[in-house]
Amino acid sequence: DDGYKTSPKAFLFTLKCHSEHAPTKMRLKERNNGYAVCHNYSSGPVFGAGYDIFVGDNANSRSSSSTNVGHTYECPAGLSGRYNPTGNPSFHTSEVEVFSVQGKE
């Protein structure tokens, strides 16, 4: 199913970033929960309507991926505007991990 998906508890997490911030959880801004993730047949996952994280096609062989955190997901504490965890808006990926956290019912 292509298109944006709702997930009110979605978040992004960075283990390491160029600016040496500690590992950081970036929560979804409440008003944007309908744009948590986008499934796209021609690329990897897209997180956020502002392409907070976009994993491009053939991301392991070219710099087609990008970051723009701050549109749909919150920037880390102490930062405002847009945040690029990689230090550059465009990046080349070697590995991307996406997890689904399921609660007990």
PDB file of N, CA and C in Angstrom:
ATOM      1  N   ASP A   1       0.828  -1.182   0.000  1.00  0.00           N
ATOM      2  CA  ASP A   1       0.000   0.000   0.000  1.00  0.00           C
ATOM      3  C   ASP A   1       0.879   1.254   0.000  1.00  0.00           C
ATOM      4  N   ASP A   2       0.894   1.988  -1.092  1.00  0.00           N
ATOM      5  CA  ASP A   2       1.631   3.250  -1.141  1.00  0.00           C
ATOM      6  C   ASP A   2       0.869   4.321  -0.377  1.00  0.00           C
ATOM      7  N   GLY A   3       1.600   5.328   0.074  1.00  0.00           N
ATOM      8  CA  GLY A   3       0.989   6.468   0.724  1.00  0.00           C
ATOM      9  C   GLY A   3       1.358   6.585   2.188  1.00  0.00           C
ATOM     10  N   TYR A   4       0.952   7.698   2.790  1.00  0.00           N
ATOM     11  CA  TYR A   4       1.256   7.970   4.192  1.00  0.00           C
ATOM     12  C   TYR A   4       0.400   7.132   5.125  1.00  0.00           C
ATOM     13  N   LYS A   5       0.999   6.789   6.252  1.00  0.00           N
ATOM     14  CA  LYS A   5       0.323   5.987   7.270  1.00  0.00           C
ATOM     15  C   LYS A   5       0.304   6.755   8.593  1.00  0.00           C
ATOM     16  N   THR A   6      -0.747   6.569   9.364  1.00  0.00           N
ATOM     17  CA  THR A   6      -0.899   7.195  10.672  1.00  0.00           C
ATOM     18  C   THR A   6      -0.259   6.322  11.740  1.00  0.00           C
ATOM     19  N   SER A   7       0.451   6.967  12.638  1.00  0.00           N
ATOM     20  CA  SER A   7       1.033   6.268  13.789  1.00  0.00           C
ATOM     21  C   SER A   7       1.314   7.300  14.871  1.00  0.00           C
ATOM     22  N   PRO A   8       0.357   7.558  15.760  1.00  0.00           N
ATOM     23  CA  PRO A   8       0.506   8.621  16.748  1.00  0.00           C
ATOM     24  C   PRO A   8       1.665   8.423  17.727  1.00  0.00           C
ATOM     25  N   LYS A   9       2.191   7.218  17.843  1.00  0.00           N
ATOM     26  CA  LYS A   9       3.306   6.969  18.762  1.00  0.00           C
ATOM     27  C   LYS A   9       4.646   6.833  18.042  1.00  0.00           C
ATOM     28  N   ALA A  10       4.700   7.170  16.773  1.00  0.00           N
ATOM     29  CA  ALA A  10       5.930   7.028  15.992  1.00  0.00           C
ATOM     30  C   ALA A  10       7.015   7.976  16.491  1.00  0.00           C
ATOM     31  N   PHE A  11       8.268   7.571  16.300  1.00  0.00           N
ATOM     32  CA  PHE A  11       9.405   8.423  16.634  1.00  0.00           C
ATOM     33  C   PHE A  11      10.604   8.004  15.799  1.00  0.00           C
ATOM     34  N   LEU A  12      11.560   8.909  15.683  1.00  0.00           N
ATOM     35  CA  LEU A  12      12.839   8.620  15.055  1.00  0.00           C
ATOM     36  C   LEU A  12      13.882   8.572  16.158  1.00  0.00           C
ATOM     37  N   PHE A  13      14.930   7.819  15.940  1.00  0.00           N
ATOM     38  CA  PHE A  13      15.972   7.689  16.953  1.00  0.00           C
ATOM     39  C   PHE A  13      17.326   7.694  16.262  1.00  0.00           C
ATOM     40  N   THR A  14      18.234   8.472  16.785  1.00  0.00           N
ATOM     41  CA  THR A  14      19.589   8.486  16.246  1.00  0.00           C
ATOM     42  C   THR A  14      20.553   7.998  17.314  1.00  0.00           C
ATOM     43  N   LEU A  15      21.419   7.081  16.944  1.00  0.00           N
ATOM     44  CA  LEU A  15      22.427   6.575  17.872  1.00  0.00           C
ATOM     45  C   LEU A  15      23.665   7.457  17.855  1.00  0.00           C
ATOM     46  N   LYS A  16      23.980   7.970  16.681  1.00  0.00           N
ATOM     47  CA  LYS A  16      25.200   8.764  16.512  1.00  0.00           C
ATOM     48  C   LYS A  16      24.918   9.827  15.464  1.00  0.00           C
ATOM     49  N   CYS A  17      25.383  11.050  15.720  1.00  0.00           N
ATOM     50  CA  CYS A  17      25.204  12.099  14.726  1.00  0.00           C
ATOM     51  C   CYS A  17      26.488  12.908  14.602  1.00  0.00           C
ATOM     52  N   HIS A  18      26.581  13.673  13.550  1.00  0.00           N
ATOM     53  CA  HIS A  18      27.796  14.428  13.246  1.00  0.00           C
ATOM     54  C   HIS A  18      28.145  15.440  14.322  1.00  0.00           C
ATOM     55  N   SER A  19      27.141  15.997  15.001  1.00  0.00           N
ATOM     56  CA  SER A  19      27.386  17.044  16.002  1.00  0.00           C
ATOM     57  C   SER A  19      27.637  16.484  17.399  1.00  0.00           C
ATOM     58  N   GLU A  20      27.806  15.181  17.469  1.00  0.00           N
ATOM     59  CA  GLU A  20      28.134  14.490  18.710  1.00  0.00           C
ATOM     60  C   GLU A  20      27.057  14.618  19.786  1.00  0.00           C
ATOM     61  N   HIS A  21      25.798  14.812  19.373  1.00  0.00           N
ATOM     62  CA  HIS A  21      24.683  14.760  20.327  1.00  0.00           C
ATOM     63  C   HIS A  21      24.594  13.339  20.871  1.00  0.00           C
ATOM     64  N   ALA A  22      24.144  13.230  22.089  1.00  0.00           N
ATOM     65  CA  ALA A  22      23.893  11.912  22.671  1.00  0.00           C
ATOM     66  C   ALA A  22      22.786  11.223  21.863  1.00  0.00           C
ATOM     67  N   PRO A  23      22.661   9.912  21.973  1.00  0.00           N
ATOM     68  CA  PRO A  23      21.539   9.246  21.306  1.00  0.00           C
ATOM     69  C   PRO A  23      20.234   9.980  21.634  1.00  0.00           C
ATOM     70  N   THR A  24      19.430  10.206  20.608  1.00  0.00           N
ATOM     71  CA  THR A  24      18.282  11.095  20.742  1.00  0.00           C
ATOM     72  C   THR A  24      17.020  10.492  20.145  1.00  0.00           C
ATOM     73  N   LYS A  25      15.918  10.609  20.877  1.00  0.00           N
ATOM     74  CA  LYS A  25      14.602  10.215  20.389  1.00  0.00           C
ATOM     75  C   LYS A  25      13.892  11.474  19.903  1.00  0.00           C
ATOM     76  N   MET A  26      13.419  11.447  18.677  1.00  0.00           N
ATOM     77  CA  MET A  26      12.713  12.588  18.092  1.00  0.00           C
ATOM     78  C   MET A  26      11.260  12.182  17.871  1.00  0.00           C
ATOM     79  N   ARG A  27      10.386  12.751  18.695  1.00  0.00           N
ATOM     80  CA  ARG A  27       8.966  12.382  18.671  1.00  0.00           C
ATOM     81  C   ARG A  27       8.241  13.030  17.500  1.00  0.00           C
ATOM     82  N   LEU A  28       7.181  12.382  17.091  1.00  0.00           N
ATOM     83  CA  LEU A  28       6.303  12.899  16.051  1.00  0.00           C
ATOM     84  C   LEU A  28       5.531  14.081  16.617  1.00  0.00           C
ATOM     85  N   LYS A  29       5.491  15.194  15.893  1.00  0.00           N
ATOM     86  CA  LYS A  29       4.685  16.330  16.335  1.00  0.00           C
ATOM     87  C   LYS A  29       3.219  15.929  16.258  1.00  0.00           C
ATOM     88  N   GLU A  30       2.480  16.196  17.296  1.00  0.00           N
ATOM     89  CA  GLU A  30       1.109  15.713  17.441  1.00  0.00           C
ATOM     90  C   GLU A  30       0.230  16.012  16.225  1.00  0.00           C
ATOM     91  N   ARG A  31       0.342  17.202  15.701  1.00  0.00           N
ATOM     92  CA  ARG A  31      -0.545  17.589  14.591  1.00  0.00           C
ATOM     93  C   ARG A  31      -0.225  16.843  13.291  1.00  0.00           C
ATOM     94  N   ASN A  32       0.896  16.138  13.250  1.00  0.00           N
ATOM     95  CA  ASN A  32       1.331  15.479  12.018  1.00  0.00           C
ATOM     96  C   ASN A  32       1.243  13.960  12.072  1.00  0.00           C
ATOM     97  N   ASN A  33       0.464  13.382  13.003  1.00  0.00           N
ATOM     98  CA  ASN A  33       0.505  11.931  13.136  1.00  0.00           C
ATOM     99  C   ASN A  33      -0.020  11.169  11.925  1.00  0.00           C
ATOM    100  N   GLY A  34      -0.673  11.828  11.019  1.00  0.00           N
ATOM    101  CA  GLY A  34      -1.122  11.180   9.784  1.00  0.00           C
ATOM    102  C   GLY A  34      -0.016  11.031   8.756  1.00  0.00           C
ATOM    103  N   TYR A  35       1.152  11.571   9.062  1.00  0.00           N
ATOM    104  CA  TYR A  35       2.286  11.533   8.129  1.00  0.00           C
ATOM    105  C   TYR A  35       3.509  10.864   8.756  1.00  0.00           C
ATOM    106  N   ALA A  36       3.277   9.882   9.605  1.00  0.00           N
ATOM    107  CA  ALA A  36       4.382   9.229  10.321  1.00  0.00           C
ATOM    108  C   ALA A  36       5.361   8.571   9.344  1.00  0.00           C
ATOM    109  N   VAL A  37       4.844   7.799   8.414  1.00  0.00           N
ATOM    110  CA  VAL A  37       5.694   7.088   7.449  1.00  0.00           C
ATOM    111  C   VAL A  37       4.952   6.994   6.123  1.00  0.00           C
ATOM    112  N   CYS A  38       5.714   7.020   5.050  1.00  0.00           N
ATOM    113  CA  CYS A  38       5.132   6.866   3.709  1.00  0.00           C
ATOM    114  C   CYS A  38       5.768   5.646   3.055  1.00  0.00           C
ATOM    115  N   HIS A  39       4.917   4.767   2.562  1.00  0.00           N
ATOM    116  CA  HIS A  39       5.383   3.621   1.793  1.00  0.00           C
ATOM    117  C   HIS A  39       5.354   4.037   0.328  1.00  0.00           C
ATOM    118  N   ASN A  40       6.454   3.826  -0.351  1.00  0.00           N
ATOM    119  CA  ASN A  40       6.588   4.278  -1.730  1.00  0.00           C
ATOM    120  C   ASN A  40       7.216   3.167  -2.552  1.00  0.00           C
ATOM    121  N   TYR A  41       6.584   2.767  -3.631  1.00  0.00           N
ATOM    122  CA  TYR A  41       7.090   1.661  -4.440  1.00  0.00           C
ATOM    123  C   TYR A  41       8.414   1.962  -5.136  1.00  0.00           C
ATOM    124  N   SER A  42       8.760   3.235  -5.299  1.00  0.00           N
ATOM    125  CA  SER A  42       9.968   3.581  -6.061  1.00  0.00           C
ATOM    126  C   SER A  42      11.155   4.020  -5.194  1.00  0.00           C
ATOM    127  N   SER A  43      11.022   3.908  -3.872  1.00  0.00           N
ATOM    128  CA  SER A  43      12.127   4.291  -2.989  1.00  0.00           C
ATOM    129  C   SER A  43      12.006   3.518  -1.684  1.00  0.00           C
ATOM    130  N   GLY A  44      12.894   3.832  -0.761  1.00  0.00           N
ATOM    131  CA  GLY A  44      12.800   3.269   0.580  1.00  0.00           C
ATOM    132  C   GLY A  44      11.747   4.028   1.355  1.00  0.00           C
ATOM    133  N   PRO A  45      11.719   3.853   2.668  1.00  0.00           N
ATOM    134  CA  PRO A  45      10.706   4.539   3.474  1.00  0.00           C
ATOM    135  C   PRO A  45      10.936   6.041   3.545  1.00  0.00           C
ATOM    136  N   VAL A  46       9.856   6.767   3.749  1.00  0.00           N
ATOM    137  CA  VAL A  46       9.884   8.211   3.962  1.00  0.00           C
ATOM    138  C   VAL A  46       9.244   8.454   5.319  1.00  0.00           C
ATOM    139  N   PHE A  47       9.951   9.155   6.191  1.00  0.00           N
ATOM    140  CA  PHE A  47       9.422   9.460   7.518  1.00  0.00           C
ATOM    141  C   PHE A  47       9.103  10.941   7.589  1.00  0.00           C
ATOM    142  N   GLY A  48       7.810  11.274   7.691  1.00  0.00           N
ATOM    143  CA  GLY A  48       7.377  12.653   7.797  1.00  0.00           C
ATOM    144  C   GLY A  48       6.992  13.264   6.468  1.00  0.00           C
ATOM    145  N   ALA A  49       5.993  14.145   6.503  1.00  0.00           N
ATOM    146  CA  ALA A  49       5.509  14.804   5.296  1.00  0.00           C
ATOM    147  C   ALA A  49       6.542  15.757   4.714  1.00  0.00           C
ATOM    148  N   GLY A  50       7.433  16.270   5.536  1.00  0.00           N
ATOM    149  CA  GLY A  50       8.500  17.146   5.059  1.00  0.00           C
ATOM    150  C   GLY A  50       9.757  16.379   4.707  1.00  0.00           C
ATOM    151  N   TYR A  51       9.587  15.059   4.551  1.00  0.00           N
ATOM    152  CA  TYR A  51      10.723  14.172   4.270  1.00  0.00           C
ATOM    153  C   TYR A  51      11.788  14.331   5.349  1.00  0.00           C
ATOM    154  N   ASP A  52      11.337  14.253   6.618  1.00  0.00           N
ATOM    155  CA  ASP A  52      12.280  14.359   7.731  1.00  0.00           C
ATOM    156  C   ASP A  52      13.430  13.373   7.530  1.00  0.00           C
ATOM    157  N   ILE A  53      13.111  12.168   7.111  1.00  0.00           N
ATOM    158  CA  ILE A  53      14.120  11.228   6.619  1.00  0.00           C
ATOM    159  C   ILE A  53      13.544  10.565   5.376  1.00  0.00           C
ATOM    160  N   PHE A  54      14.298  10.625   4.303  1.00  0.00           N
ATOM    161  CA  PHE A  54      13.920  10.014   3.030  1.00  0.00           C
ATOM    162  C   PHE A  54      15.031   9.057   2.631  1.00  0.00           C
ATOM    163  N   VAL A  55      14.679   7.803   2.436  1.00  0.00           N
ATOM    164  CA  VAL A  55      15.651   6.813   1.972  1.00  0.00           C
ATOM    165  C   VAL A  55      15.364   6.577   0.500  1.00  0.00           C
ATOM    166  N   GLY A  56      16.272   7.047  -0.351  1.00  0.00           N
ATOM    167  CA  GLY A  56      16.080   6.985  -1.790  1.00  0.00           C
ATOM    168  C   GLY A  56      16.317   5.618  -2.390  1.00  0.00           C
ATOM    169  N   ASP A  57      15.986   5.500  -3.655  1.00  0.00           N
ATOM    170  CA  ASP A  57      16.214   4.287  -4.421  1.00  0.00           C
ATOM    171  C   ASP A  57      17.721   4.041  -4.549  1.00  0.00           C
ATOM    172  N   ASN A  58      18.154   2.814  -4.410  1.00  0.00           N
ATOM    173  CA  ASN A  58      19.585   2.450  -4.482  1.00  0.00           C
ATOM    174  C   ASN A  58      20.417   3.278  -3.507  1.00  0.00           C
ATOM    175  N   ALA A  59      19.902   3.430  -2.308  1.00  0.00           N
ATOM    176  CA  ALA A  59      20.539   4.291  -1.305  1.00  0.00           C
ATOM    177  C   ALA A  59      21.930   3.834  -0.903  1.00  0.00           C
ATOM    178  N   ASN A  60      22.244   2.573  -1.137  1.00  0.00           N
ATOM    179  CA  ASN A  60      23.568   2.080  -0.778  1.00  0.00           C
ATOM    180  C   ASN A  60      24.614   2.362  -1.857  1.00  0.00           C
ATOM    181  N   SER A  61      24.190   2.843  -3.012  1.00  0.00           N
ATOM    182  CA  SER A  61      25.146   3.101  -4.082  1.00  0.00           C
ATOM    183  C   SER A  61      25.154   4.548  -4.582  1.00  0.00           C
ATOM    184  N   ARG A  62      24.297   5.388  -4.039  1.00  0.00           N
ATOM    185  CA  ARG A  62      24.299   6.805  -4.422  1.00  0.00           C
ATOM    186  C   ARG A  62      23.726   7.665  -3.303  1.00  0.00           C
ATOM    187  N   SER A  63      24.001   8.929  -3.336  1.00  0.00           N
ATOM    188  CA  SER A  63      23.555   9.864  -2.287  1.00  0.00           C
ATOM    189  C   SER A  63      22.185  10.434  -2.610  1.00  0.00           C
ATOM    190  N   SER A  64      21.202   9.558  -2.697  1.00  0.00           N
ATOM    191  CA  SER A  64      19.842   9.993  -3.039  1.00  0.00           C
ATOM    192  C   SER A  64      18.953  10.136  -1.810  1.00  0.00           C
ATOM    193  N   SER A  65      19.474   9.815  -0.645  1.00  0.00           N
ATOM    194  CA  SER A  65      18.700   9.922   0.593  1.00  0.00           C
ATOM    195  C   SER A  65      18.920  11.288   1.220  1.00  0.00           C
ATOM    196  N   SER A  66      17.972  11.712   2.061  1.00  0.00           N
ATOM    197  CA  SER A  66      18.112  13.046   2.654  1.00  0.00           C
ATOM    198  C   SER A  66      17.462  13.114   4.031  1.00  0.00           C
ATOM    199  N   THR A  67      17.870  14.134   4.804  1.00  0.00           N
ATOM    200  CA  THR A  67      17.270  14.412   6.107  1.00  0.00           C
ATOM    201  C   THR A  67      16.819  15.867   6.168  1.00  0.00           C
ATOM    202  N   ASN A  68      15.744  16.083   6.919  1.00  0.00           N
ATOM    203  CA  ASN A  68      15.175  17.413   7.102  1.00  0.00           C
ATOM    204  C   ASN A  68      14.317  17.380   8.365  1.00  0.00           C
ATOM    205  N   VAL A  69      14.867  16.838   9.452  1.00  0.00           N
ATOM    206  CA  VAL A  69      14.109  16.666  10.692  1.00  0.00           C
ATOM    207  C   VAL A  69      13.683  18.034  11.230  1.00  0.00           C
ATOM    208  N   GLY A  70      12.458  18.106  11.685  1.00  0.00           N
ATOM    209  CA  GLY A  70      11.922  19.348  12.228  1.00  0.00           C
ATOM    210  C   GLY A  70      10.614  19.736  11.577  1.00  0.00           C
ATOM    211  N   HIS A  71      10.263  19.081  10.501  1.00  0.00           N
ATOM    212  CA  HIS A  71       8.997  19.379   9.843  1.00  0.00           C
ATOM    213  C   HIS A  71       7.863  18.588  10.485  1.00  0.00           C
ATOM    214  N   THR A  72       7.990  17.282  10.501  1.00  0.00           N
ATOM    215  CA  THR A  72       6.960  16.405  11.043  1.00  0.00           C
ATOM    216  C   THR A  72       7.367  15.823  12.389  1.00  0.00           C
ATOM    217  N   TYR A  73       8.666  15.620  12.564  1.00  0.00           N
ATOM    218  CA  TYR A  73       9.225  15.116  13.826  1.00  0.00           C
ATOM    219  C   TYR A  73       9.948  16.248  14.531  1.00  0.00           C
ATOM    220  N   GLU A  74       9.967  16.209  15.869  1.00  0.00           N
ATOM    221  CA  GLU A  74      10.614  17.262  16.662  1.00  0.00           C
ATOM    222  C   GLU A  74      12.134  17.180  16.553  1.00  0.00           C
ATOM    223  N   CYS A  75      12.776  18.338  16.525  1.00  0.00           N
ATOM    224  CA  CYS A  75      14.232  18.399  16.590  1.00  0.00           C
ATOM    225  C   CYS A  75      14.679  18.011  18.001  1.00  0.00           C
ATOM    226  N   PRO A  76      15.905  17.545  18.154  1.00  0.00           N
ATOM    227  CA  PRO A  76      16.413  17.254  19.498  1.00  0.00           C
ATOM    228  C   PRO A  76      16.389  18.502  20.374  1.00  0.00           C
ATOM    229  N   ALA A  77      16.343  18.297  21.695  1.00  0.00           N
ATOM    230  CA  ALA A  77      16.326  19.406  22.657  1.00  0.00           C
ATOM    231  C   ALA A  77      17.487  20.355  22.395  1.00  0.00           C
ATOM    232  N   GLY A  78      17.198  21.650  22.434  1.00  0.00           N
ATOM    233  CA  GLY A  78      18.226  22.663  22.241  1.00  0.00           C
ATOM    234  C   GLY A  78      18.435  23.062  20.790  1.00  0.00           C
ATOM    235  N   LEU A  79      17.787  22.367  19.869  1.00  0.00           N
ATOM    236  CA  LEU A  79      17.909  22.700  18.445  1.00  0.00           C
ATOM    237  C   LEU A  79      16.552  23.162  17.932  1.00  0.00           C
ATOM    238  N   SER A  80      16.574  24.044  16.957  1.00  0.00           N
ATOM    239  CA  SER A  80      15.328  24.500  16.357  1.00  0.00           C
ATOM    240  C   SER A  80      15.510  24.553  14.852  1.00  0.00           C
ATOM    241  N   GLY A  81      14.428  24.777  14.148  1.00  0.00           N
ATOM    242  CA  GLY A  81      14.496  24.820  12.692  1.00  0.00           C
ATOM    243  C   GLY A  81      14.608  23.424  12.127  1.00  0.00           C
ATOM    244  N   ARG A  82      15.555  23.231  11.251  1.00  0.00           N
ATOM    245  CA  ARG A  82      15.771  21.926  10.625  1.00  0.00           C
ATOM    246  C   ARG A  82      17.053  21.306  11.160  1.00  0.00           C
ATOM    247  N   TYR A  83      17.073  19.985  11.243  1.00  0.00           N
ATOM    248  CA  TYR A  83      18.189  19.250  11.831  1.00  0.00           C
ATOM    249  C   TYR A  83      18.614  18.143  10.880  1.00  0.00           C
ATOM    250  N   ASN A  84      19.889  18.070  10.598  1.00  0.00           N
ATOM    251  CA  ASN A  84      20.439  17.028   9.744  1.00  0.00           C
ATOM    252  C   ASN A  84      21.398  16.164  10.558  1.00  0.00           C
ATOM    253  N   PRO A  85      20.933  15.018  11.064  1.00  0.00           N
ATOM    254  CA  PRO A  85      21.783  14.168  11.899  1.00  0.00           C
ATOM    255  C   PRO A  85      23.062  13.719  11.197  1.00  0.00           C
ATOM    256  N   THR A  86      23.039  13.697   9.870  1.00  0.00           N
ATOM    257  CA  THR A  86      24.216  13.252   9.115  1.00  0.00           C
ATOM    258  C   THR A  86      25.210  14.381   8.882  1.00  0.00           C
ATOM    259  N   GLY A  87      24.830  15.620   9.173  1.00  0.00           N
ATOM    260  CA  GLY A  87      25.703  16.765   8.922  1.00  0.00           C
ATOM    261  C   GLY A  87      25.540  17.334   7.531  1.00  0.00           C
ATOM    262  N   ASN A  88      24.798  16.663   6.691  1.00  0.00           N
ATOM    263  CA  ASN A  88      24.584  17.073   5.315  1.00  0.00           C
ATOM    264  C   ASN A  88      23.164  16.669   4.949  1.00  0.00           C
ATOM    265  N   PRO A  89      22.428  17.502   4.235  1.00  0.00           N
ATOM    266  CA  PRO A  89      21.060  17.123   3.881  1.00  0.00           C
ATOM    267  C   PRO A  89      20.977  15.822   3.075  1.00  0.00           C
ATOM    268  N   SER A  90      21.975  15.537   2.242  1.00  0.00           N
ATOM    269  CA  SER A  90      21.984  14.311   1.440  1.00  0.00           C
ATOM    270  C   SER A  90      22.977  13.324   2.024  1.00  0.00           C
ATOM    271  N   PHE A  91      22.665  12.045   1.903  1.00  0.00           N
ATOM    272  CA  PHE A  91      23.581  11.046   2.429  1.00  0.00           C
ATOM    273  C   PHE A  91      23.486   9.733   1.663  1.00  0.00           C
ATOM    274  N   HIS A  92      24.488   8.921   1.843  1.00  0.00           N
ATOM    275  CA  HIS A  92      24.610   7.592   1.262  1.00  0.00           C
ATOM    276  C   HIS A  92      24.449   6.613   2.417  1.00  0.00           C
ATOM    277  N   THR A  93      23.620   5.607   2.269  1.00  0.00           N
ATOM    278  CA  THR A  93      23.384   4.683   3.377  1.00  0.00           C
ATOM    279  C   THR A  93      24.172   3.395   3.227  1.00  0.00           C
ATOM    280  N   SER A  94      24.590   2.880   4.348  1.00  0.00           N
ATOM    281  CA  SER A  94      25.169   1.541   4.347  1.00  0.00           C
ATOM    282  C   SER A  94      24.188   0.576   5.020  1.00  0.00           C
ATOM    283  N   GLU A  95      23.341   1.122   5.897  1.00  0.00           N
ATOM    284  CA  GLU A  95      22.373   0.285   6.592  1.00  0.00           C
ATOM    285  C   GLU A  95      21.245   1.161   7.135  1.00  0.00           C
ATOM    286  N   VAL A  96      20.028   0.698   6.988  1.00  0.00           N
ATOM    287  CA  VAL A  96      18.861   1.373   7.552  1.00  0.00           C
ATOM    288  C   VAL A  96      18.069   0.311   8.301  1.00  0.00           C
ATOM    289  N   GLU A  97      17.707   0.617   9.535  1.00  0.00           N
ATOM    290  CA  GLU A  97      16.900  -0.314  10.313  1.00  0.00           C
ATOM    291  C   GLU A  97      15.589   0.357  10.683  1.00  0.00           C
ATOM    292  N   VAL A  98      14.506  -0.331  10.452  1.00  0.00           N
ATOM    293  CA  VAL A  98      13.172   0.151  10.786  1.00  0.00           C
ATOM    294  C   VAL A  98      12.537  -0.896  11.698  1.00  0.00           C
ATOM    295  N   PHE A  99      12.051  -0.459  12.839  1.00  0.00           N
ATOM    296  CA  PHE A  99      11.457  -1.359  13.816  1.00  0.00           C
ATOM    297  C   PHE A  99       9.992  -1.011  14.028  1.00  0.00           C
ATOM    298  N   SER A 100       9.225  -2.006  14.364  1.00  0.00           N
ATOM    299  CA  SER A 100       7.848  -1.818  14.781  1.00  0.00           C
ATOM    300  C   SER A 100       7.774  -2.288  16.231  1.00  0.00           C
ATOM    301  N   VAL A 101       7.346  -1.416  17.121  1.00  0.00           N
ATOM    302  CA  VAL A 101       7.248  -1.755  18.532  1.00  0.00           C
ATOM    303  C   VAL A 101       5.793  -2.105  18.826  1.00  0.00           C
ATOM    304  N   GLN A 102       5.563  -3.271  19.315  1.00  0.00           N
ATOM    305  CA  GLN A 102       4.201  -3.744  19.597  1.00  0.00           C
ATOM    306  C   GLN A 102       4.005  -3.804  21.103  1.00  0.00           C
ATOM    307  N   GLY A 103       2.897  -3.262  21.577  1.00  0.00           N
ATOM    308  CA  GLY A 103       2.583  -3.311  22.999  1.00  0.00           C
ATOM    309  C   GLY A 103       1.838  -4.588  23.356  1.00  0.00           C
ATOM    310  N   LYS A 104       1.868  -4.929  24.630  1.00  0.00           N
ATOM    311  CA  LYS A 104       1.125  -6.099  25.115  1.00  0.00           C
ATOM    312  C   LYS A 104      -0.342  -5.719  25.259  1.00  0.00           C
ATOM    313  N   GLU A 105      -1.200  -6.634  24.925  1.00  0.00           N
ATOM    314  CA  GLU A 105      -2.639  -6.376  25.069  1.00  0.00           C
ATOM    315  C   GLU A 105      -3.249  -7.366  26.004  1.00  0.00           C
TER     316      GLU A 105
END
